[in-house]
Coordinates of C-alpha atoms in Angstrom, one line a residue:
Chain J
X141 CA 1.7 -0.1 32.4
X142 CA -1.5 2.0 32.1
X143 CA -2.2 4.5 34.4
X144 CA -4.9 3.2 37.7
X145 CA -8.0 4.4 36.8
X146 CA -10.4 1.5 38.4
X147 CA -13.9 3.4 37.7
X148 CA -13.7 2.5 33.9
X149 CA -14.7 -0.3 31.7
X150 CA -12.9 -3.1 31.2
X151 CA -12.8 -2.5 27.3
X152 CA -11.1 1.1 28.1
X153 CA -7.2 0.6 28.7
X154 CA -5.9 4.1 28.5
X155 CA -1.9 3.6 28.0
X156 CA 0.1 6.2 30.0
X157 CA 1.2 9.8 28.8
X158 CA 4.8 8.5 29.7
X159 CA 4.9 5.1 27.7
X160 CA 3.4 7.2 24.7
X161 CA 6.3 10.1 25.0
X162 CA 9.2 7.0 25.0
X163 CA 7.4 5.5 21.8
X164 CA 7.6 8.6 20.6
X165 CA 11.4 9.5 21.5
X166 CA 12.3 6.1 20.0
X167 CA 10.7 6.5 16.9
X168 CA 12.5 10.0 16.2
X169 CA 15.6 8.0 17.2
X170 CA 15.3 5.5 15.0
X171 CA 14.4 7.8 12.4
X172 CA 17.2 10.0 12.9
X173 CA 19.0 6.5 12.7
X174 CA 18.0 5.1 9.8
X175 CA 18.5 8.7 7.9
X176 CA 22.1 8.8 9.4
X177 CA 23.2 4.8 8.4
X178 CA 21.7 5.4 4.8
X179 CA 24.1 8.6 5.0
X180 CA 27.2 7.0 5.9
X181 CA 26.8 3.9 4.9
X182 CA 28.0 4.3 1.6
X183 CA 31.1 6.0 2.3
X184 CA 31.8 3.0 4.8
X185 CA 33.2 -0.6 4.2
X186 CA 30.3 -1.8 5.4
X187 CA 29.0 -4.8 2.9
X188 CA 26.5 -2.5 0.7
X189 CA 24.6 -5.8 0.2
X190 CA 23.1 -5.0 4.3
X191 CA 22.2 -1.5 3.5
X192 CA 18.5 -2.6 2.8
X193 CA 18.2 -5.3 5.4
X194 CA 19.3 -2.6 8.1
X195 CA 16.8 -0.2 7.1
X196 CA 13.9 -2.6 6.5
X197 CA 14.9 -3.9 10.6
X198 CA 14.4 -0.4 11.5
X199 CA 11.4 0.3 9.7
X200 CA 9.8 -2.9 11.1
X201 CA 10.8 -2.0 14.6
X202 CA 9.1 1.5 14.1
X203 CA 6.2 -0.4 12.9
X204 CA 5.7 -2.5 16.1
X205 CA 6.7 0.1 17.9
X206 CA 3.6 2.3 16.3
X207 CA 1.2 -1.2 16.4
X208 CA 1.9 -2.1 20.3
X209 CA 1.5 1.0 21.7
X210 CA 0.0 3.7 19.5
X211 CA -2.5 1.4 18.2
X212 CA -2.7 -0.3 21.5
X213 CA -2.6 -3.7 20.2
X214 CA -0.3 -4.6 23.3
X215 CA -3.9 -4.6 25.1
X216 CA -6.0 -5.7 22.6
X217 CA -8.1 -8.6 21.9
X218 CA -6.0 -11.6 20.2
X219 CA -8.1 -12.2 17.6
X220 CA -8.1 -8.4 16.3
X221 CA -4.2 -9.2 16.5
X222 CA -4.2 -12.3 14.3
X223 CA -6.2 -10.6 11.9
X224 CA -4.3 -7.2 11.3
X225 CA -1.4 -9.5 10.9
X226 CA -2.8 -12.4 8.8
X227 CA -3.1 -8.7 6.2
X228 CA 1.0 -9.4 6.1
X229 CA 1.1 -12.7 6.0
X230 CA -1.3 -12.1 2.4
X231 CA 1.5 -9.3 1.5
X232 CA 3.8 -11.3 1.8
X233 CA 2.7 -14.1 -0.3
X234 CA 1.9 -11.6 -2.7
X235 CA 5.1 -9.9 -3.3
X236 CA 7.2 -13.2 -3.0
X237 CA 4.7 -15.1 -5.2
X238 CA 5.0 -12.3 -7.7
X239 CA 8.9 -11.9 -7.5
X240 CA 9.3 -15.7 -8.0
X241 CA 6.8 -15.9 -10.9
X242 CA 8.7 -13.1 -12.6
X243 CA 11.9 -14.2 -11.8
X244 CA 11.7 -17.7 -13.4
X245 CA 10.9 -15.3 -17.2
X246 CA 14.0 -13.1 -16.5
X247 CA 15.9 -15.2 -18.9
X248 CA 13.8 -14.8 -21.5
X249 CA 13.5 -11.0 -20.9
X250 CA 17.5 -10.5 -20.5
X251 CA 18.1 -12.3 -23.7
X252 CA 15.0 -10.6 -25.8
X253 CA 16.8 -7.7 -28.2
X254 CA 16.6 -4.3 -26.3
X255 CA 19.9 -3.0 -26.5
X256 CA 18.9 0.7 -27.7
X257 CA 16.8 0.5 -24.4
X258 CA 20.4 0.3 -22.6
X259 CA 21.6 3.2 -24.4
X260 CA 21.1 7.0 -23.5
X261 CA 18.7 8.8 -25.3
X262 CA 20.5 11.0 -28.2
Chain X
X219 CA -25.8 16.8 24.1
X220 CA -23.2 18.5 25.7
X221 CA -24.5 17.3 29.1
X222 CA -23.9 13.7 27.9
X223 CA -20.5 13.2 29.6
X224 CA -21.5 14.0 33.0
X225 CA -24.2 11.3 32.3
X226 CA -24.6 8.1 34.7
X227 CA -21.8 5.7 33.2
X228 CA -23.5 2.7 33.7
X229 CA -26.8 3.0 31.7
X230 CA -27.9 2.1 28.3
X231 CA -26.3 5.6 26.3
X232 CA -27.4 7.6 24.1
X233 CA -24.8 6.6 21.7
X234 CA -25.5 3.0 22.1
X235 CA -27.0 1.3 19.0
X236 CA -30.0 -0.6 19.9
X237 CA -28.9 -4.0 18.3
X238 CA -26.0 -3.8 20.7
X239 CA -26.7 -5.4 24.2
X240 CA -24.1 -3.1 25.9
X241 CA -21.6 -0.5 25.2
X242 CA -18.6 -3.3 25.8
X243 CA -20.6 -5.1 22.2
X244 CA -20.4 -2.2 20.4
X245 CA -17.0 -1.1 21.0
X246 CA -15.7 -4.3 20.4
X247 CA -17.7 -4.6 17.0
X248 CA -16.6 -1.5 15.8
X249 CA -12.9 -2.1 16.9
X250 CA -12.9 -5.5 14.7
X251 CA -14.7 -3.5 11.9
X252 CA -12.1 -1.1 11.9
X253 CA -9.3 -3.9 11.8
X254 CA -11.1 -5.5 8.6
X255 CA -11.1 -2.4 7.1
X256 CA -7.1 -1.7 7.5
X257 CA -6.4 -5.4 6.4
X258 CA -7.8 -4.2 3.5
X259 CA -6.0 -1.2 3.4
X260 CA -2.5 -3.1 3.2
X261 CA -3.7 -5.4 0.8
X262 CA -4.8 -2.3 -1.2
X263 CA -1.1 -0.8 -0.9
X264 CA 0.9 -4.0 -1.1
X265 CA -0.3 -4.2 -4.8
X266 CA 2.0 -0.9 -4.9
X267 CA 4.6 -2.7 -2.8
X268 CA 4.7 -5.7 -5.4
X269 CA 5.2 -2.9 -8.0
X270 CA 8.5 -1.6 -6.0
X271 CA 10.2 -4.8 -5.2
X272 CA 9.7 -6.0 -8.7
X273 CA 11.1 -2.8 -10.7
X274 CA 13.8 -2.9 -7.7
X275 CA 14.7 -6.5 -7.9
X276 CA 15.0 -6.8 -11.6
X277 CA 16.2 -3.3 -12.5
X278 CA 18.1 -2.0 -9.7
X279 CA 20.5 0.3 -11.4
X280 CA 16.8 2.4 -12.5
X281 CA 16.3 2.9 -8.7
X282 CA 20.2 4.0 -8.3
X283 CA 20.2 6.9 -10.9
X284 CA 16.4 8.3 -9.9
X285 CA 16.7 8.3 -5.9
X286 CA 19.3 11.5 -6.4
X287 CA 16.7 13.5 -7.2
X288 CA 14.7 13.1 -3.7
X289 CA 15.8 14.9 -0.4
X290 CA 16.4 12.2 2.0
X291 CA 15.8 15.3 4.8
X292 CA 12.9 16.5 3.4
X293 CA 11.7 13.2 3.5
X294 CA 13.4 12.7 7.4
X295 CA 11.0 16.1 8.0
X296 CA 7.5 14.5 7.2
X297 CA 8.3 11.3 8.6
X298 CA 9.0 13.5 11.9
X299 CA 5.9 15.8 11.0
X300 CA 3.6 12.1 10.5
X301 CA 5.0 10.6 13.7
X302 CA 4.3 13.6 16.1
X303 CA 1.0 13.6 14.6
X304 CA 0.5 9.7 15.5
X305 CA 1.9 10.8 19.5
X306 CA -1.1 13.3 19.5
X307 CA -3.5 11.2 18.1
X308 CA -2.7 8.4 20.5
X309 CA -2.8 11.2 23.5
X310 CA -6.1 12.5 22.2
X311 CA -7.2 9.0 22.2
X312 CA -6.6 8.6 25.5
X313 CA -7.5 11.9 26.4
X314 CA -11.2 10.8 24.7
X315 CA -11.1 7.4 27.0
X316 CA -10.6 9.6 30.2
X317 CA -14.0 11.8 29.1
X318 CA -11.6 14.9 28.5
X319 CA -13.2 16.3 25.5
X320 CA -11.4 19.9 25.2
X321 CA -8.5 18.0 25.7
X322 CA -8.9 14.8 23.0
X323 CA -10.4 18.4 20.3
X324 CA -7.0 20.1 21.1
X325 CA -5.1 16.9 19.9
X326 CA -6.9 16.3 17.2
X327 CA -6.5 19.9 16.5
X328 CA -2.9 19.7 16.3
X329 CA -2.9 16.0 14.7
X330 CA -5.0 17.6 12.0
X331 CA -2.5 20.4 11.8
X332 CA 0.7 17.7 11.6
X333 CA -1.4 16.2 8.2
X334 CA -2.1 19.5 6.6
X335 CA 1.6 20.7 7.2
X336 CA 3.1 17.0 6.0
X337 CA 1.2 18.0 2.6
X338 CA 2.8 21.5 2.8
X339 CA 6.2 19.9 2.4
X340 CA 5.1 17.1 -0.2
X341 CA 3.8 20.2 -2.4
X342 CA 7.6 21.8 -2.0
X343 CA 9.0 18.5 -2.8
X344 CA 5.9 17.7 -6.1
X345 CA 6.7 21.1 -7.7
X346 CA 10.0 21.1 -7.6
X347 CA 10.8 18.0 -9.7
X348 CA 7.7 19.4 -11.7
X349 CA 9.7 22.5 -12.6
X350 CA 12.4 20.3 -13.9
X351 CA 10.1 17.7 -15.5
X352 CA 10.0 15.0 -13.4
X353 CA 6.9 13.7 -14.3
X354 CA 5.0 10.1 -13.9
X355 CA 5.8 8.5 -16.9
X356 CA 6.0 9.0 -20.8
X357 CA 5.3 12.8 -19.2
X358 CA 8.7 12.4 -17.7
X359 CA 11.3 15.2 -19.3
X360 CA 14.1 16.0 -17.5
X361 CA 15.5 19.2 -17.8
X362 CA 17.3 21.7 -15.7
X363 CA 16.5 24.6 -18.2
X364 CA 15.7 27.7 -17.2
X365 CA 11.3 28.2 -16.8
X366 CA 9.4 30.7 -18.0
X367 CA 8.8 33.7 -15.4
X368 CA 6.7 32.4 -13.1
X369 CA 3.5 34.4 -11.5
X370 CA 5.3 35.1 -8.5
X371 CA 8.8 35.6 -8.7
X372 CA 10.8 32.7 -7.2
X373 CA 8.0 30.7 -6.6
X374 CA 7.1 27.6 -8.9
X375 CA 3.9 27.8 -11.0
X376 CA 3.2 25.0 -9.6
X377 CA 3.5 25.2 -6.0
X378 CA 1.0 28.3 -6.5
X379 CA -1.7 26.3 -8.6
X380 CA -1.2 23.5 -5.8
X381 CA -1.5 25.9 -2.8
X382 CA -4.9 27.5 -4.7
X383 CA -6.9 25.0 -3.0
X384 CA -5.8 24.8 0.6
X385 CA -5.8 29.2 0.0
X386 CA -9.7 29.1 -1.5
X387 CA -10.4 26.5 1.5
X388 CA -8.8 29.1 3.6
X389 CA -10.8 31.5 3.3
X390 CA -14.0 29.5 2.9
X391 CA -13.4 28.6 6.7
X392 CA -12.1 31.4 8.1
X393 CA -15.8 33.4 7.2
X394 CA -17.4 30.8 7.8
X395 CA -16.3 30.6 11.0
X396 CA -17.2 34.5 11.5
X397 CA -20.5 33.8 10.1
X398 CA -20.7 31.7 12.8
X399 CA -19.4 33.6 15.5
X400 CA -21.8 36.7 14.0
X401 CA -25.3 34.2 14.2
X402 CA -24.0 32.4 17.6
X403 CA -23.6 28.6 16.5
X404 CA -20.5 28.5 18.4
X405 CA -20.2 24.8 17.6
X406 CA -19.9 25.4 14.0
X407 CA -17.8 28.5 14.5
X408 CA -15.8 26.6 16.5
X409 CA -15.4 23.5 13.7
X410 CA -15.0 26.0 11.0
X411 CA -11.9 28.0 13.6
X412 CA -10.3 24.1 13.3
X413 CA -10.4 23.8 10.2
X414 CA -9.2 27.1 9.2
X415 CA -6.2 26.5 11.4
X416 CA -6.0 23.0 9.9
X417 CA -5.7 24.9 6.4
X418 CA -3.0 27.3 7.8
X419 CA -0.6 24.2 8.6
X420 CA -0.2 23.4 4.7
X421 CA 1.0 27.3 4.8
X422 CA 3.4 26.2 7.7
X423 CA 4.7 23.0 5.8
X424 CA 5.1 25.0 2.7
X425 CA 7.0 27.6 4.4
X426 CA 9.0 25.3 6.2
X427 CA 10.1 23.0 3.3
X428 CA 10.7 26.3 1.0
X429 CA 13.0 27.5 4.0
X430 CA 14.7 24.7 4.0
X431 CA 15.5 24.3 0.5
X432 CA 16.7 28.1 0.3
X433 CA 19.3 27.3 3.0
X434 CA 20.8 24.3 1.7
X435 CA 20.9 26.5 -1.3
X436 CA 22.6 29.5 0.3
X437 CA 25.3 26.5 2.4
X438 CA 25.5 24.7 -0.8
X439 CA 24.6 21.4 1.4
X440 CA 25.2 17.9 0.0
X441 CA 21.8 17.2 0.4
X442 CA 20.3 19.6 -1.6
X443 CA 17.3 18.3 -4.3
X444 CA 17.6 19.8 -7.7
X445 CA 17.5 23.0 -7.4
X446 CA 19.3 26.2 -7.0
X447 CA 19.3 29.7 -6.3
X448 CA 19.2 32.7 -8.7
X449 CA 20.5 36.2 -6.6
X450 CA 18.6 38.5 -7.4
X451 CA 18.6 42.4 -6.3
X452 CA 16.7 41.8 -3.1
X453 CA 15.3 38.6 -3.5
X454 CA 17.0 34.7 -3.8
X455 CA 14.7 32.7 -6.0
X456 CA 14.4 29.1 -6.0
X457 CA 14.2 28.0 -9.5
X458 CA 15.0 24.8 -11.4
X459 CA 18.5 24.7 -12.1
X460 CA 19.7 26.9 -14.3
X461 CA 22.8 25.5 -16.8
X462 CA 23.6 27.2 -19.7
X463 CA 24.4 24.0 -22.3
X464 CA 27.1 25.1 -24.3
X465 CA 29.1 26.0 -20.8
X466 CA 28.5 22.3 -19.1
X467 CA 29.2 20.8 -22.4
X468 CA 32.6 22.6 -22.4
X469 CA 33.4 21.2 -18.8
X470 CA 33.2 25.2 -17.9
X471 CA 33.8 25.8 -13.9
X472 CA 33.0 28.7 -12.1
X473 CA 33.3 32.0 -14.4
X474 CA 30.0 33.0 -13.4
X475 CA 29.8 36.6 -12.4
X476 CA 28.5 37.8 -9.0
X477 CA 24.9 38.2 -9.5
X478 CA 24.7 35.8 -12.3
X479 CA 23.5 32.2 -11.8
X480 CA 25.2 31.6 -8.7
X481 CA 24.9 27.4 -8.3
X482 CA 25.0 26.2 -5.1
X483 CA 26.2 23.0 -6.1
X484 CA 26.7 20.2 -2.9
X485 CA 30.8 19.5 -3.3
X486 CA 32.3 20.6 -0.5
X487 CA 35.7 19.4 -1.8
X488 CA 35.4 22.7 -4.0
X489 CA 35.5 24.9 -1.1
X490 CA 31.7 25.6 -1.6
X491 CA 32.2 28.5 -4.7
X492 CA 32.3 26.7 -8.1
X493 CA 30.3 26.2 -11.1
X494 CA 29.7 23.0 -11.8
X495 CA 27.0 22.2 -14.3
X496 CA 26.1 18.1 -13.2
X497 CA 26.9 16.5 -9.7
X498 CA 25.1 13.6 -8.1
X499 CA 21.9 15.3 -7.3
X500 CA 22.0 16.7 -10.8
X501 CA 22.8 14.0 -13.1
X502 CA 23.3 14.5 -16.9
X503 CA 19.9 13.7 -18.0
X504 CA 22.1 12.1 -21.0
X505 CA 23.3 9.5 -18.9
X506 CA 20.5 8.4 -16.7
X507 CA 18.3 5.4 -18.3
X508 CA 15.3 6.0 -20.3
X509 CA 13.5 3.9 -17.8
X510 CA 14.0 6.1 -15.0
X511 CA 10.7 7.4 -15.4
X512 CA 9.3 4.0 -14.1
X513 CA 10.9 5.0 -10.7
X514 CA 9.1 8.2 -10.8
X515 CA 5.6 6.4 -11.6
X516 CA 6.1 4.1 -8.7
X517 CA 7.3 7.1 -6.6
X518 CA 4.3 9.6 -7.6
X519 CA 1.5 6.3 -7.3
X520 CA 2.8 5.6 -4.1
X521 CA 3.1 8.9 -2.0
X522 CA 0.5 10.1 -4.1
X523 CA -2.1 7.3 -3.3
X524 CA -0.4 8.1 0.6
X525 CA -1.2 11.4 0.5
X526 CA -5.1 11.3 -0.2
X527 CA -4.9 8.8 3.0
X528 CA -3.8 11.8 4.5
X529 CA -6.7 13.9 3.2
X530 CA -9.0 11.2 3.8
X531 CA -7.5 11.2 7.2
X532 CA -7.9 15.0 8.1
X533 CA -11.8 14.7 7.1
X534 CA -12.2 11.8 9.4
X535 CA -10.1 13.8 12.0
X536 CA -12.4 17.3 11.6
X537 CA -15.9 14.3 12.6
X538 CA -14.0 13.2 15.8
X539 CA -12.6 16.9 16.4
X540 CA -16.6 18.1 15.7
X541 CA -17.9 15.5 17.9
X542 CA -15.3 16.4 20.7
X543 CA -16.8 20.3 20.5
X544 CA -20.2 18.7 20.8
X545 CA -19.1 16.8 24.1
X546 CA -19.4 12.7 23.1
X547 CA -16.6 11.0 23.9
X548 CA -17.0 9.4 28.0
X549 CA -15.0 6.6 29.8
X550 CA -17.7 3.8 28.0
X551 CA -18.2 5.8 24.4
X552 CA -14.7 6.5 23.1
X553 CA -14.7 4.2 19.7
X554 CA -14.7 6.4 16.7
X555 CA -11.5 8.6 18.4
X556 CA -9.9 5.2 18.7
X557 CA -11.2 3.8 15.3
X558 CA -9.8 7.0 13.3
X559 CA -6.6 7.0 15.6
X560 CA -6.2 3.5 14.4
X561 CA -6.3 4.3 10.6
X562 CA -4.1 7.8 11.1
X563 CA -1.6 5.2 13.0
X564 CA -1.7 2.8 10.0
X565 CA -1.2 5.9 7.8
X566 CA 1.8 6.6 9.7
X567 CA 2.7 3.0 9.3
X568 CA 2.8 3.1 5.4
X569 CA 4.9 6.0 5.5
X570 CA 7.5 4.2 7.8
X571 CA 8.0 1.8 5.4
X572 CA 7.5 4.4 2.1
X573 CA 10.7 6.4 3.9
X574 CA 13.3 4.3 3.4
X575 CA 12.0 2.9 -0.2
X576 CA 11.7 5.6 -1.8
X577 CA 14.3 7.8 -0.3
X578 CA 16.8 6.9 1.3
X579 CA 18.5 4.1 -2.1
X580 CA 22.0 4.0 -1.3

């Protein structure tokens, strides 16, 4: 995948100019993608409930994309791996910890009395 | 110094700290370091990211009425801009694992130049919803009203006091790199050259998001953020909107004279020439929710904590693009282009994910 060059370390992968252009090509494609589905999804019969998923897929793809090769973690050492990725796994929890906490007081918030908060502001 | 990459490969560098056995120990430390530190760097952002899904799971019809007022294509630009900068970064990285130091300082150059222009087109994009009060918070005041004359015809007040400090920095570079030049520290002048030019691709992004809002003005695109066009004599001004009250009150279309406030409205069902005071990218500021302004505190926290990453990142870029005039970089002594590639990558990598969050709600 990287280009021969057998008088350097072993610590020094340098990934090839051509890999680095297709990253490159598919990450304006899948921008131009994602801009386009948000733009006609809409207007589609698509179920609007997929809307999000589809564009967090592409986003995540672009991600690896950008980790693997731009950030050369396809070559890198495993452990460097685990622990960029153990950062997501501690996201994760984070934001669905959070959402689940707040979700079991929505009752409580729905049914507080805020309706001039629902109105439009005279 | 400069002699240092046609050094003998093999021996104990000069760059090589002494508590390091070998120059395999050090890159490897610094390589973990530098993963520790972006670790921290999404945990520091996901606290943002908890903010969004929570306002967005519990009050989605907030992140419905305020997306309108951002330009998914504007956006779709500095997502392009941020990724071309993350293919030169990667090639001047490789370019500093080969030993090729011009080469790795002309990538950085132009990586350096990508960042500086992506804040070009987020200073369009921060003073236009300034001039029709989009603000974080309890500053948030919508309104499409006419400004006050600006200093500079056409061109927000605020773009200009933004733009003051790439201009002052500017200049500050561009004599000191003649000073430079003039006393022979060709290095410096060099550095100073860089940066100047670095400075000039703010200029670029400026121009090139102002252009583009002036011509989805003139084709009265769907797209368009809220603003419009005021004809002038000579000159076509971007200003906020401008609605005369009374007239959208009185469901008023198109009796505008030539010369007047000519909108340039996105409805292409009105065969492009109408007056129509409030369409989706202009909502009545009546009907939106009073908590829109939440939307625009998440949205002005999050690119705005992005975008001094981005500053952040172009002074770490100008050390490796220094360090690449002075000659460093060789096959075994490439880490600290690698290290800041990796955080300009995972710079990138925030925006990948800010993109379709914040802009492109449908």
């Amino acid at each position: 995948m990287a280009d021969q060059h057998n008088d350097l370390p072993r610590f020094n992968h340098p990934a090839s100019i051509k890999l680095l252009l297709a990253v490159f090509g598919s990450l304006i494609g899948l921008t131009v993608l994602t801009v386009a589905t948000s733009a006609v999804w809409p207007e589609s019969n698509l179920p609007a409930d997929l809307a999000f998923p589809v564009a967090m897929i592409i986003a995540s793809v672009k991600a690896f994309l950008v980790c693997a090769f731009f950030m050369h973690m396809w070559w890198d050492k495993k452990f460097n791996i685990i622990v960029f990725l153990s950062s997501t796994l501690f996201a994760a929890l984070f934001i669905g910890l959070t959402l689940l906490d707040t979700g079991h007081y929505q009752n409580s918030i729905d049914n507080f009395p805020r309706n001039e908060v629902a109105q439009p502001p005279e | 110094m400069a002699d240092a990459a046609h050094d003998d490969h093999h021996d104990h560098g000069e760059f090589i700290a002494h508590h390091f056995d070998s120059a395999e120990q050090q890159f490897d430390s610094g390589k973990l370091g530098i993963w520790l530190f972006l670790v921290t760097e999404v945990l520091f952002f996901s606290g943002l990211f908890v903010a969004y899904t929570l306002y967005r799971n519990h009050h989605p019809e907030i992140f419905d009425q305020a997306h309108v007022f951002l330009d998914k294509y504007l956006g779709g630009l500095n997502t392009i801009v941020l990724l071309f900068s993350s293919l030169t970064m990667a090639l001047a990285v490789r370019a500093a694992q080969l030993g090729r130091n011009k080469n790795c300082g002309i990538y950085i150059l132009i990586t350096m130049v990508c960042a500086a222009m992506f804040l070009g087109v987020k200073a369009i994009e921060y003073s236009h919803k300034w001039d029709i009060g989009i603000f974080p918070g309890s500053l948030f005041a919508l309104n499409y009203q006419h400004p006050e004359p600006t200093m500079i015809a056409g061109i927000s007040d605020y773009l200009i006091w933004i733009s003051m400090i790439p201009a002052i920095l500017l200049v500050l570079f561009s004599v000191a790199s003649i000073v430079g030049l003039l006393t022979k520290k060709t290095v410096f002048s060099k550095l100073m050259l860089g940066m100047a030019i670095t400075v000039g691709g703010y200029f670029l992004g400026v121009f090139a998001g102002y252009s583009y809002m002036e011509a989805i003005m003139d084709h009265g695109d769907e797209s368009h953020a809220a603003v419009t066009v005021e004809h002038d004599d000579q000159n076509i001004h971007m200003v906020s909107m401008t609605i005369d009250d009374e007239k959208s009150g009185a469901g008023h279309d198109g009796d505008h004279k030539e010369g007047d406030h000519a909108h340039a409205e996105g409805d292409h069902g009105h065969g492009g020439h109408h007056e129509q005071a409030y369409d989706k990218h202009h909502p009545d500021p009546k009907s939106l929710s009073k908590d829109v302004k939440i939307f625009f505190s998440i949205y002005y926290c999050m690119t705005g904590l992005h975008a001094i990453h981005i500053i952040a990142g172009i002074i770490a870029l100008a050390w490796v693009y220094w360090r690449c005039l002075l000659g460093h970089w060789r096959t075994d002594y490439f880490g600290p282009v690698d290290y800041v590639g990796l955080y300009w990558h995972l710079v990138d990598l925030i925006w990948i994910y800010l993109f379709p969050l914040l802009y492109l709600i449908d």
